[in-house]
């Protein structure tokens, strides 16, 4: 049984059912039934047209469910519209499905969860684990999202800004989580860039390529995280870096700066440095100033603190950190620990690393911070 094939076909089959009149929730239920049937039947009799087979079976399951639902008896007329078995259109509907999942009526967290479930093919348990919430909580979130979009016609998708935000969040999940969705996010962003001529779309694609180029160097053979300053830059994908920089330069030349372009510019400066010690931190601080102006995001302000600490020294970074209002920022304790270590205060740094480990969003980061705390405690005890 080719599970990868089933997973790749799921978005298109789901999109076809939605276009033919099924609600989003009903279509997903029907597709899931068809997938179960495929797992049962295909090992002994794989169809010549897997996609057409899934569409036919899923549509029949949808019609069966429609007839069984007394509240929707009016939809029995759809029986006459059952398609004949045969080849389904060879159209990639995944991107259109992203637009539906990224409808502005959904919150960003709900849009991402629904996208991961409906388009990414992840189970509710996998999504819950990725977000460190109980499976029941995530199931409720996804169910609410399905109900929200169930009345939306497929020709009324979400706007581009929302789609870009969801693609960005999916990429981040794929880049740092247990499930690899980064390559799929890049593929879909390429489709958006080909269809929509906008510098922010190009900026997002450049940002993804530049981050993805460093992926091979981000983890050690044992799976532990490798900080940017310690990465083997010889393992970075130079072709992806060159493509990302070229796309970014063309976008910046249009003089319509947005947050994705600014983030990509920061990533490009990191990629351009032959060694960590040669990074142009002064220019990175300037780009973070632009990002703060564009977003006023507390997370951006925290990242700027790190850049200030590198450009002007750890005490300048600590002063910038003290000026931040929100003490509950994610990774604030980790930033404080790093700056205190660079300033020579190992006792405070070790305590803050341990505190940051308790708040880490994933196991790899938790292990990394725990090791940092242990390393400093070992140095202090010598």
mmCIF file of C-alpha atoms in Angstrom:
data_model
loop_
_atom_site.group_PDB
_atom_site.id
_atom_site.type_symbol
_atom_site.label_atom_id
_atom_site.label_comp_id
_atom_site.label_asym_id
_atom_site.label_seq_id
_atom_site.Cartn_x
_atom_site.Cartn_y
_atom_site.Cartn_z
ATOM 1 C CA UNK A 1 0.000 0.000 0.000
ATOM 2 C CA UNK A 2 1.473 3.342 -1.121
ATOM 3 C CA UNK A 3 0.541 5.595 1.811
ATOM 4 C CA UNK A 4 2.438 8.520 0.282
ATOM 5 C CA UNK A 5 0.252 8.286 -2.846
ATOM 6 C CA UNK A 6 -2.931 8.299 -0.754
ATOM 7 C CA UNK A 7 -1.729 11.303 1.196
ATOM 8 C CA UNK A 8 -0.779 13.228 -1.941
ATOM 9 C CA UNK A 9 -4.176 12.584 -3.567
ATOM 10 C CA UNK A 10 -6.278 13.507 -0.524
ATOM 11 C CA UNK A 11 -6.338 17.330 -1.031
ATOM 12 C CA UNK A 12 -7.414 17.112 -4.677
ATOM 13 C CA UNK A 13 -10.146 14.558 -3.957
ATOM 14 C CA UNK A 14 -11.417 16.667 -1.071
ATOM 15 C CA UNK A 15 -11.420 19.788 -3.227
ATOM 16 C CA UNK A 16 -13.365 18.049 -6.009
ATOM 17 C CA UNK A 17 -16.093 16.971 -3.581
ATOM 18 C CA UNK A 18 -16.372 20.486 -2.168
ATOM 19 C CA UNK A 19 -16.687 21.946 -5.668
ATOM 20 C CA UNK A 20 -19.466 19.472 -6.438
ATOM 21 C CA UNK A 21 -21.525 20.705 -3.536
ATOM 22 C CA UNK A 22 -20.438 18.812 -0.429
ATOM 23 C CA UNK A 23 -19.847 20.815 2.718
ATOM 24 C CA UNK A 24 -16.258 20.840 3.912
ATOM 25 C CA UNK A 25 -16.979 18.591 6.917
ATOM 26 C CA UNK A 26 -19.084 16.124 4.914
ATOM 27 C CA UNK A 27 -16.491 15.984 2.147
ATOM 28 C CA UNK A 28 -13.699 15.211 4.588
ATOM 29 C CA UNK A 29 -15.743 12.431 6.208
ATOM 30 C CA UNK A 30 -16.452 10.923 2.784
ATOM 31 C CA UNK A 31 -12.802 11.120 1.740
ATOM 32 C CA UNK A 32 -11.695 9.470 4.973
ATOM 33 C CA UNK A 33 -14.151 6.620 4.292
ATOM 34 C CA UNK A 34 -12.742 6.275 0.776
ATOM 35 C CA UNK A 35 -9.192 6.141 2.132
ATOM 36 C CA UNK A 36 -10.176 3.365 4.542
ATOM 37 C CA UNK A 37 -11.724 1.453 1.638
ATOM 38 C CA UNK A 38 -8.558 1.972 -0.412
ATOM 39 C CA UNK A 39 -6.412 0.546 2.359
ATOM 40 C CA UNK A 40 -8.683 -2.506 2.384
ATOM 41 C CA UNK A 41 -9.012 -3.039 -1.386
ATOM 42 C CA UNK A 42 -5.885 -1.727 -3.097
ATOM 43 C CA UNK A 43 -3.285 -4.240 -1.855
ATOM 44 C CA UNK A 44 -5.068 -6.954 -3.868
ATOM 45 C CA UNK A 45 -6.449 -4.848 -6.710
ATOM 46 C CA UNK A 46 -4.784 -1.446 -7.222
ATOM 47 C CA UNK A 47 -6.835 0.655 -9.680
ATOM 48 C CA UNK A 48 -5.288 2.046 -12.862
ATOM 49 C CA UNK A 49 -6.591 5.515 -11.948
ATOM 50 C CA UNK A 50 -6.197 5.884 -8.149
ATOM 51 C CA UNK A 51 -7.466 9.468 -8.071
ATOM 52 C CA UNK A 52 -10.563 8.713 -10.132
ATOM 53 C CA UNK A 53 -11.258 5.676 -7.949
ATOM 54 C CA UNK A 54 -11.045 7.765 -4.773
ATOM 55 C CA UNK A 55 -13.291 10.491 -6.215
ATOM 56 C CA UNK A 56 -15.931 7.934 -7.221
ATOM 57 C CA UNK A 57 -15.917 6.098 -3.892
ATOM 58 C CA UNK A 58 -15.815 9.296 -1.833
ATOM 59 C CA UNK A 59 -18.693 10.811 -3.805
ATOM 60 C CA UNK A 60 -20.759 7.676 -3.256
ATOM 61 C CA UNK A 61 -19.997 7.802 0.463
ATOM 62 C CA UNK A 62 -21.093 11.431 0.520
ATOM 63 C CA UNK A 63 -24.335 10.624 -1.259
ATOM 64 C CA UNK A 64 -25.004 7.729 1.095
ATOM 65 C CA UNK A 65 -24.493 10.003 4.101
ATOM 66 C CA UNK A 66 -26.721 12.656 2.531
ATOM 67 C CA UNK A 67 -29.572 10.208 2.005
ATOM 68 C CA UNK A 68 -29.215 8.931 5.578
ATOM 69 C CA UNK A 69 -29.468 12.427 7.037
ATOM 70 C CA UNK A 70 -33.115 13.364 7.412
ATOM 71 C CA UNK A 71 -32.231 17.036 7.876
ATOM 72 C CA UNK A 72 -30.704 17.121 4.423
ATOM 73 C CA UNK A 73 -33.154 15.012 2.400
ATOM 74 C CA UNK A 74 -33.389 17.821 -0.130
ATOM 75 C CA UNK A 75 -29.909 16.897 -1.300
ATOM 76 C CA UNK A 76 -31.079 13.491 -2.588
ATOM 77 C CA UNK A 77 -31.347 15.086 -6.022
ATOM 78 C CA UNK A 78 -27.554 14.923 -6.147
ATOM 79 C CA UNK A 79 -27.832 11.146 -6.700
ATOM 80 C CA UNK A 80 -28.505 11.774 -10.396
ATOM 81 C CA UNK A 81 -25.251 13.735 -10.616
ATOM 82 C CA UNK A 82 -23.002 10.878 -9.537
ATOM 83 C CA UNK A 83 -20.021 10.934 -11.889
ATOM 84 C CA UNK A 84 -19.186 7.953 -14.054
ATOM 85 C CA UNK A 85 -16.042 6.051 -13.017
ATOM 86 C CA UNK A 86 -13.034 7.233 -14.958
ATOM 87 C CA UNK A 87 -10.122 9.607 -14.950
ATOM 88 C CA UNK A 88 -10.415 12.646 -12.718
ATOM 89 C CA UNK A 89 -9.109 16.018 -13.950
ATOM 90 C CA UNK A 90 -5.330 16.259 -13.558
ATOM 91 C CA UNK A 91 -5.532 19.563 -11.676
ATOM 92 C CA UNK A 92 -3.691 20.372 -8.466
ATOM 93 C CA UNK A 93 -6.431 21.676 -6.179
ATOM 94 C CA UNK A 94 -4.212 21.798 -3.112
ATOM 95 C CA UNK A 95 -3.597 25.536 -3.354
ATOM 96 C CA UNK A 96 -7.320 26.272 -3.759
ATOM 97 C CA UNK A 97 -7.976 24.178 -0.689
ATOM 98 C CA UNK A 98 -5.402 26.250 1.204
ATOM 99 C CA UNK A 99 -7.373 29.367 0.311
ATOM 100 C CA UNK A 100 -10.542 27.807 1.717
ATOM 101 C CA UNK A 101 -8.794 26.707 4.915
ATOM 102 C CA UNK A 102 -7.271 30.179 5.269
ATOM 103 C CA UNK A 103 -10.589 31.978 5.180
ATOM 104 C CA UNK A 104 -10.540 35.261 7.175
ATOM 105 C CA UNK A 105 -13.491 34.039 9.245
ATOM 106 C CA UNK A 106 -11.084 31.646 10.989
ATOM 107 C CA UNK A 107 -8.525 32.616 13.590
ATOM 108 C CA UNK A 108 -4.910 32.016 12.502
ATOM 109 C CA UNK A 109 -4.519 29.088 14.906
ATOM 110 C CA UNK A 110 -7.740 27.472 13.649
ATOM 111 C CA UNK A 111 -6.781 28.068 10.005
ATOM 112 C CA UNK A 112 -3.410 26.385 10.506
ATOM 113 C CA UNK A 113 -4.924 23.456 12.403
ATOM 114 C CA UNK A 114 -7.559 22.926 9.685
ATOM 115 C CA UNK A 115 -4.922 23.213 6.963
ATOM 116 C CA UNK A 116 -2.665 20.668 8.633
ATOM 117 C CA UNK A 117 -5.610 18.290 9.009
ATOM 118 C CA UNK A 118 -7.297 18.709 5.622
ATOM 119 C CA UNK A 119 -4.367 19.511 3.341
ATOM 120 C CA UNK A 120 -1.330 18.267 5.212
ATOM 121 C CA UNK A 121 -2.973 14.948 5.999
ATOM 122 C CA UNK A 122 -1.907 14.969 9.660
ATOM 123 C CA UNK A 123 -3.968 13.271 12.316
ATOM 124 C CA UNK A 124 -5.573 15.279 15.080
ATOM 125 C CA UNK A 125 -3.167 13.644 17.518
ATOM 126 C CA UNK A 126 -0.118 14.752 15.496
ATOM 127 C CA UNK A 127 -1.389 18.328 15.332
ATOM 128 C CA UNK A 128 -2.141 18.345 19.054
ATOM 129 C CA UNK A 129 1.367 17.090 19.805
ATOM 130 C CA UNK A 130 2.856 19.769 17.563
ATOM 131 C CA UNK A 131 0.983 22.458 19.501
ATOM 132 C CA UNK A 132 1.485 20.834 22.922
ATOM 133 C CA UNK A 133 -2.255 20.750 23.661
ATOM 134 C CA UNK A 134 -4.554 17.824 24.554
ATOM 135 C CA UNK A 135 -5.916 15.890 21.593
ATOM 136 C CA UNK A 136 -9.508 16.640 22.683
ATOM 137 C CA UNK A 137 -8.763 20.380 22.658
ATOM 138 C CA UNK A 138 -7.354 20.213 19.148
ATOM 139 C CA UNK A 139 -10.277 18.078 17.962
ATOM 140 C CA UNK A 140 -12.701 20.755 19.179
ATOM 141 C CA UNK A 141 -10.663 23.477 17.467
ATOM 142 C CA UNK A 142 -10.691 21.630 14.147
ATOM 143 C CA UNK A 143 -14.405 20.822 14.444
ATOM 144 C CA UNK A 144 -15.226 24.476 15.056
ATOM 145 C CA UNK A 145 -13.140 25.462 12.055
ATOM 146 C CA UNK A 146 -14.963 22.943 9.851
ATOM 147 C CA UNK A 147 -18.328 24.293 10.959
ATOM 148 C CA UNK A 148 -17.173 27.841 10.237
ATOM 149 C CA UNK A 149 -16.190 27.134 6.631
ATOM 150 C CA UNK A 150 -18.937 24.596 5.910
ATOM 151 C CA UNK A 151 -21.236 27.292 4.561
ATOM 152 C CA UNK A 152 -18.579 28.994 2.447
ATOM 153 C CA UNK A 153 -18.699 28.290 -1.285
ATOM 154 C CA UNK A 154 -15.502 27.038 -2.838
ATOM 155 C CA UNK A 155 -15.422 30.082 -5.134
ATOM 156 C CA UNK A 156 -15.291 32.412 -2.101
ATOM 157 C CA UNK A 157 -11.846 31.628 -0.660
ATOM 158 C CA UNK A 158 -9.807 33.589 1.825
ATOM 159 C CA UNK A 159 -7.646 36.555 0.866
ATOM 160 C CA UNK A 160 -3.986 36.395 -0.094
ATOM 161 C CA UNK A 161 -2.683 37.944 3.133
ATOM 162 C CA UNK A 162 -4.374 35.237 5.186
ATOM 163 C CA UNK A 163 -3.109 32.499 2.878
ATOM 164 C CA UNK A 164 0.465 33.811 3.166
ATOM 165 C CA UNK A 165 0.190 33.854 6.940
ATOM 166 C CA UNK A 166 -1.052 30.270 7.028
ATOM 167 C CA UNK A 167 1.655 29.105 4.622
ATOM 168 C CA UNK A 168 4.256 30.837 6.796
ATOM 169 C CA UNK A 169 2.951 29.135 9.930
ATOM 170 C CA UNK A 170 2.777 25.750 8.186
ATOM 171 C CA UNK A 171 6.365 26.201 7.012
ATOM 172 C CA UNK A 172 7.480 26.985 10.551
ATOM 173 C CA UNK A 173 5.703 23.866 11.792
ATOM 174 C CA UNK A 174 7.401 21.808 9.123
ATOM 175 C CA UNK A 175 10.760 23.449 9.768
ATOM 176 C CA UNK A 176 10.860 22.929 13.517
ATOM 177 C CA UNK A 177 8.265 20.240 14.235
ATOM 178 C CA UNK A 178 8.219 16.473 14.024
ATOM 179 C CA UNK A 179 6.291 16.380 10.727
ATOM 180 C CA UNK A 180 8.017 17.634 7.569
ATOM 181 C CA UNK A 181 5.757 20.153 5.851
ATOM 182 C CA UNK A 182 8.428 22.691 4.896
ATOM 183 C CA UNK A 183 8.959 21.425 1.342
ATOM 184 C CA UNK A 184 5.194 21.335 0.727
ATOM 185 C CA UNK A 185 4.844 24.904 2.023
ATOM 186 C CA UNK A 186 7.595 26.022 -0.377
ATOM 187 C CA UNK A 187 5.919 24.219 -3.287
ATOM 188 C CA UNK A 188 2.591 25.914 -2.621
ATOM 189 C CA UNK A 189 4.192 29.318 -2.100
ATOM 190 C CA UNK A 190 5.835 28.916 -5.501
ATOM 191 C CA UNK A 191 2.340 28.399 -6.930
ATOM 192 C CA UNK A 192 1.099 31.568 -5.248
ATOM 193 C CA UNK A 193 4.132 33.482 -6.532
ATOM 194 C CA UNK A 194 3.479 32.220 -10.068
ATOM 195 C CA UNK A 195 -0.169 33.287 -9.893
ATOM 196 C CA UNK A 196 0.129 36.571 -7.973
ATOM 197 C CA UNK A 197 2.677 39.266 -8.790
ATOM 198 C CA UNK A 198 3.240 40.845 -5.368
ATOM 199 C CA UNK A 199 6.527 41.602 -3.568
ATOM 200 C CA UNK A 200 5.303 40.119 -0.276
ATOM 201 C CA UNK A 201 4.537 36.792 -1.951
ATOM 202 C CA UNK A 202 8.074 36.850 -3.341
ATOM 203 C CA UNK A 203 9.371 37.876 0.074
ATOM 204 C CA UNK A 204 7.751 34.882 1.726
ATOM 205 C CA UNK A 205 9.166 32.502 -0.888
ATOM 206 C CA UNK A 206 12.640 34.001 -0.441
ATOM 207 C CA UNK A 207 12.351 33.709 3.341
ATOM 208 C CA UNK A 208 11.378 30.034 3.126
ATOM 209 C CA UNK A 209 14.210 29.221 0.715
ATOM 210 C CA UNK A 210 16.818 30.977 2.854
ATOM 211 C CA UNK A 211 15.707 29.228 6.039
ATOM 212 C CA UNK A 212 15.317 25.868 4.332
ATOM 213 C CA UNK A 213 18.838 26.167 2.944
ATOM 214 C CA UNK A 214 20.228 25.852 6.493
ATOM 215 C CA UNK A 215 18.129 22.871 7.448
ATOM 216 C CA UNK A 216 20.759 20.150 7.053
ATOM 217 C CA UNK A 217 23.044 21.949 9.506
ATOM 218 C CA UNK A 218 20.423 22.668 12.162
ATOM 219 C CA UNK A 219 20.668 19.313 13.928
ATOM 220 C CA UNK A 220 23.532 17.072 15.004
ATOM 221 C CA UNK A 221 23.608 13.328 14.176
ATOM 222 C CA UNK A 222 21.990 12.607 17.558
ATOM 223 C CA UNK A 223 19.088 14.926 16.719
ATOM 224 C CA UNK A 224 20.139 17.746 19.040
ATOM 225 C CA UNK A 225 19.803 21.359 17.907
ATOM 226 C CA UNK A 226 22.852 23.178 16.563
ATOM 227 C CA UNK A 227 22.722 26.978 17.160
ATOM 228 C CA UNK A 228 23.206 29.189 14.110
ATOM 229 C CA UNK A 229 26.641 30.361 15.259
ATOM 230 C CA UNK A 230 27.871 26.754 15.532
ATOM 231 C CA UNK A 231 26.435 25.385 12.298
ATOM 232 C CA UNK A 232 28.679 23.963 9.585
ATOM 233 C CA UNK A 233 28.042 26.500 6.843
ATOM 234 C CA UNK A 234 29.512 24.120 4.307
ATOM 235 C CA UNK A 235 26.330 22.076 4.693
ATOM 236 C CA UNK A 236 24.090 24.987 3.727
ATOM 237 C CA UNK A 237 22.324 24.679 0.359
ATOM 238 C CA UNK A 238 24.030 27.376 -1.716
ATOM 239 C CA UNK A 239 21.637 26.953 -4.658
ATOM 240 C CA UNK A 240 18.621 27.690 -2.447
ATOM 241 C CA UNK A 241 20.442 30.650 -0.905
ATOM 242 C CA UNK A 242 21.268 32.083 -4.340
ATOM 243 C CA UNK A 243 17.663 31.643 -5.496
ATOM 244 C CA UNK A 244 16.289 33.185 -2.317
ATOM 245 C CA UNK A 245 18.608 36.206 -2.557
ATOM 246 C CA UNK A 246 17.737 36.747 -6.233
ATOM 247 C CA UNK A 247 13.991 36.631 -5.509
ATOM 248 C CA UNK A 248 14.424 38.962 -2.532
ATOM 249 C CA UNK A 249 16.450 41.532 -4.458
ATOM 250 C CA UNK A 250 13.794 41.691 -7.173
ATOM 251 C CA UNK A 251 11.082 42.159 -4.540
ATOM 252 C CA UNK A 252 12.967 44.876 -2.644
ATOM 253 C CA UNK A 253 13.600 46.747 -5.894
ATOM 254 C CA UNK A 254 9.858 47.382 -6.166
ATOM 255 C CA UNK A 255 10.008 49.544 -3.030
ATOM 256 C CA UNK A 256 6.898 48.068 -1.385
ATOM 257 C CA UNK A 257 8.454 46.693 1.788
ATOM 258 C CA UNK A 258 6.517 44.201 3.884
ATOM 259 C CA UNK A 259 7.330 42.039 6.867
ATOM 260 C CA UNK A 260 8.209 38.911 4.881
ATOM 261 C CA UNK A 261 10.691 40.860 2.768
ATOM 262 C CA UNK A 262 12.271 42.327 5.909
ATOM 263 C CA UNK A 263 12.552 38.888 7.508
ATOM 264 C CA UNK A 264 14.072 37.523 4.311
ATOM 265 C CA UNK A 265 16.612 40.356 4.299
ATOM 266 C CA UNK A 266 17.722 39.334 7.799
ATOM 267 C CA UNK A 267 17.996 35.700 6.717
ATOM 268 C CA UNK A 268 20.010 36.781 3.669
ATOM 269 C CA UNK A 269 22.498 38.647 5.847
ATOM 270 C CA UNK A 270 23.026 35.515 7.931
ATOM 271 C CA UNK A 271 23.435 33.450 4.761
ATOM 272 C CA UNK A 272 25.918 35.950 3.306
ATOM 273 C CA UNK A 273 28.328 35.734 6.262
ATOM 274 C CA UNK A 274 31.170 33.250 5.629
ATOM 275 C CA UNK A 275 31.417 32.719 9.409
ATOM 276 C CA UNK A 276 29.286 33.659 12.402
ATOM 277 C CA UNK A 277 31.834 36.231 13.519
ATOM 278 C CA UNK A 278 31.531 38.067 10.192
ATOM 279 C CA UNK A 279 27.762 38.588 10.413
ATOM 280 C CA UNK A 280 26.683 42.175 9.763
ATOM 281 C CA UNK A 281 24.743 42.582 13.005
ATOM 282 C CA UNK A 282 24.499 46.369 12.669
ATOM 283 C CA UNK A 283 22.550 46.017 9.433
ATOM 284 C CA UNK A 284 20.451 43.224 10.972
ATOM 285 C CA UNK A 285 19.447 45.577 13.800
ATOM 286 C CA UNK A 286 18.386 48.115 11.177
ATOM 287 C CA UNK A 287 16.201 45.520 9.476
ATOM 288 C CA UNK A 288 14.677 44.590 12.828
ATOM 289 C CA UNK A 289 13.862 48.270 13.315
ATOM 290 C CA UNK A 290 11.951 48.096 10.024
ATOM 291 C CA UNK A 291 10.163 44.946 11.197
ATOM 292 C CA UNK A 292 9.159 46.606 14.460
ATOM 293 C CA UNK A 293 7.771 49.524 12.453
ATOM 294 C CA UNK A 294 5.820 47.162 10.195
ATOM 295 C CA UNK A 295 4.480 44.738 12.807
ATOM 296 C CA UNK A 296 5.042 46.133 16.322
ATOM 297 C CA UNK A 297 5.344 42.469 17.281
ATOM 298 C CA UNK A 298 6.658 41.590 20.767
ATOM 299 C CA UNK A 299 8.407 38.560 19.250
ATOM 300 C CA UNK A 300 10.165 40.788 16.705
ATOM 301 C CA UNK A 301 11.220 43.117 19.521
ATOM 302 C CA UNK A 302 12.678 40.144 21.397
ATOM 303 C CA UNK A 303 14.609 39.007 18.320
ATOM 304 C CA UNK A 304 15.895 42.555 17.944
ATOM 305 C CA UNK A 305 17.264 42.323 21.482
ATOM 306 C CA UNK A 306 19.486 39.428 20.405
ATOM 307 C CA UNK A 307 20.743 41.421 17.427
ATOM 308 C CA UNK A 308 21.479 44.443 19.638
ATOM 309 C CA UNK A 309 23.395 42.172 22.012
ATOM 310 C CA UNK A 310 25.530 40.966 19.113
ATOM 311 C CA UNK A 311 26.028 44.395 17.531
ATOM 312 C CA UNK A 312 26.628 46.488 20.676
ATOM 313 C CA UNK A 313 27.514 43.931 23.337
ATOM 314 C CA UNK A 314 25.588 41.853 25.909
ATOM 315 C CA UNK A 315 24.954 44.724 28.307
ATOM 316 C CA UNK A 316 23.300 46.734 25.553
ATOM 317 C CA UNK A 317 21.206 43.666 24.807
ATOM 318 C CA UNK A 318 20.211 43.269 28.458
ATOM 319 C CA UNK A 319 19.236 46.955 28.602
ATOM 320 C CA UNK A 320 17.061 46.495 25.494
ATOM 321 C CA UNK A 321 15.541 43.370 27.057
ATOM 322 C CA UNK A 322 14.692 45.246 30.254
ATOM 323 C CA UNK A 323 12.830 47.819 28.173
ATOM 324 C CA UNK A 324 10.405 45.222 26.813
ATOM 325 C CA UNK A 325 7.005 45.377 28.482
ATOM 326 C CA UNK A 326 5.837 41.779 28.197
ATOM 327 C CA UNK A 327 7.666 39.424 30.566
ATOM 328 C CA UNK A 328 5.625 36.467 29.277
ATOM 329 C CA UNK A 329 7.183 36.422 25.811
ATOM 330 C CA UNK A 330 8.110 32.993 24.484
ATOM 331 C CA UNK A 331 11.863 32.378 24.705
ATOM 332 C CA UNK A 332 12.478 35.552 26.734
ATOM 333 C CA UNK A 333 14.220 33.549 29.440
ATOM 334 C CA UNK A 334 16.429 31.871 26.809
ATOM 335 C CA UNK A 335 17.465 35.242 25.380
ATOM 336 C CA UNK A 336 18.215 36.558 28.868
ATOM 337 C CA UNK A 337 20.259 33.441 29.637
ATOM 338 C CA UNK A 338 22.346 33.858 26.485
ATOM 339 C CA UNK A 339 23.049 37.534 27.170
ATOM 340 C CA UNK A 340 23.958 36.895 30.822
ATOM 341 C CA UNK A 341 26.327 34.120 29.753
ATOM 342 C CA UNK A 342 28.053 36.421 27.278
ATOM 343 C CA UNK A 343 28.311 39.026 30.047
ATOM 344 C CA UNK A 344 30.050 36.494 32.314
ATOM 345 C CA UNK A 345 27.221 35.909 34.831
ATOM 346 C CA UNK A 346 27.166 32.114 34.637
ATOM 347 C CA UNK A 347 25.028 31.596 37.754
ATOM 348 C CA UNK A 348 22.149 33.708 36.437
ATOM 349 C CA UNK A 349 22.558 32.287 32.945
ATOM 350 C CA UNK A 350 22.341 28.673 34.180
ATOM 351 C CA UNK A 351 19.203 29.433 36.187
ATOM 352 C CA UNK A 352 17.566 31.140 33.213
ATOM 353 C CA UNK A 353 18.475 28.324 30.817
ATOM 354 C CA UNK A 354 16.773 25.863 33.176
ATOM 355 C CA UNK A 355 13.730 28.144 33.409
ATOM 356 C CA UNK A 356 13.606 28.475 29.617
ATOM 357 C CA UNK A 357 13.793 24.686 29.219
ATOM 358 C CA UNK A 358 10.591 24.295 31.234
ATOM 359 C CA UNK A 359 8.778 26.632 28.821
ATOM 360 C CA UNK A 360 10.261 25.230 25.580
ATOM 361 C CA UNK A 361 7.676 24.609 22.836
ATOM 362 C CA UNK A 362 9.204 21.331 21.666
ATOM 363 C CA UNK A 363 11.357 18.504 22.941
ATOM 364 C CA UNK A 364 14.445 19.322 20.858
ATOM 365 C CA UNK A 365 14.562 22.887 22.153
ATOM 366 C CA UNK A 366 13.901 21.704 25.704
ATOM 367 C CA UNK A 367 16.819 19.279 25.519
ATOM 368 C CA UNK A 368 19.103 21.953 24.067
ATOM 369 C CA UNK A 369 18.323 24.437 26.832
ATOM 370 C CA UNK A 370 18.692 21.773 29.506
ATOM 371 C CA UNK A 371 22.140 20.917 28.149
ATOM 372 C CA UNK A 372 23.080 24.595 28.175
ATOM 373 C CA UNK A 373 22.124 24.860 31.840
ATOM 374 C CA UNK A 374 24.063 21.680 32.675
ATOM 375 C CA UNK A 375 27.105 22.945 30.772
ATOM 376 C CA UNK A 376 27.233 26.182 32.758
ATOM 377 C CA UNK A 377 26.624 24.413 36.068
ATOM 378 C CA UNK A 378 29.547 22.104 35.275
ATOM 379 C CA UNK A 379 31.793 25.100 34.527
ATOM 380 C CA UNK A 380 30.814 26.773 37.808
ATOM 381 C CA UNK A 381 31.580 23.649 39.850
ATOM 382 C CA UNK A 382 35.152 23.299 38.578
#
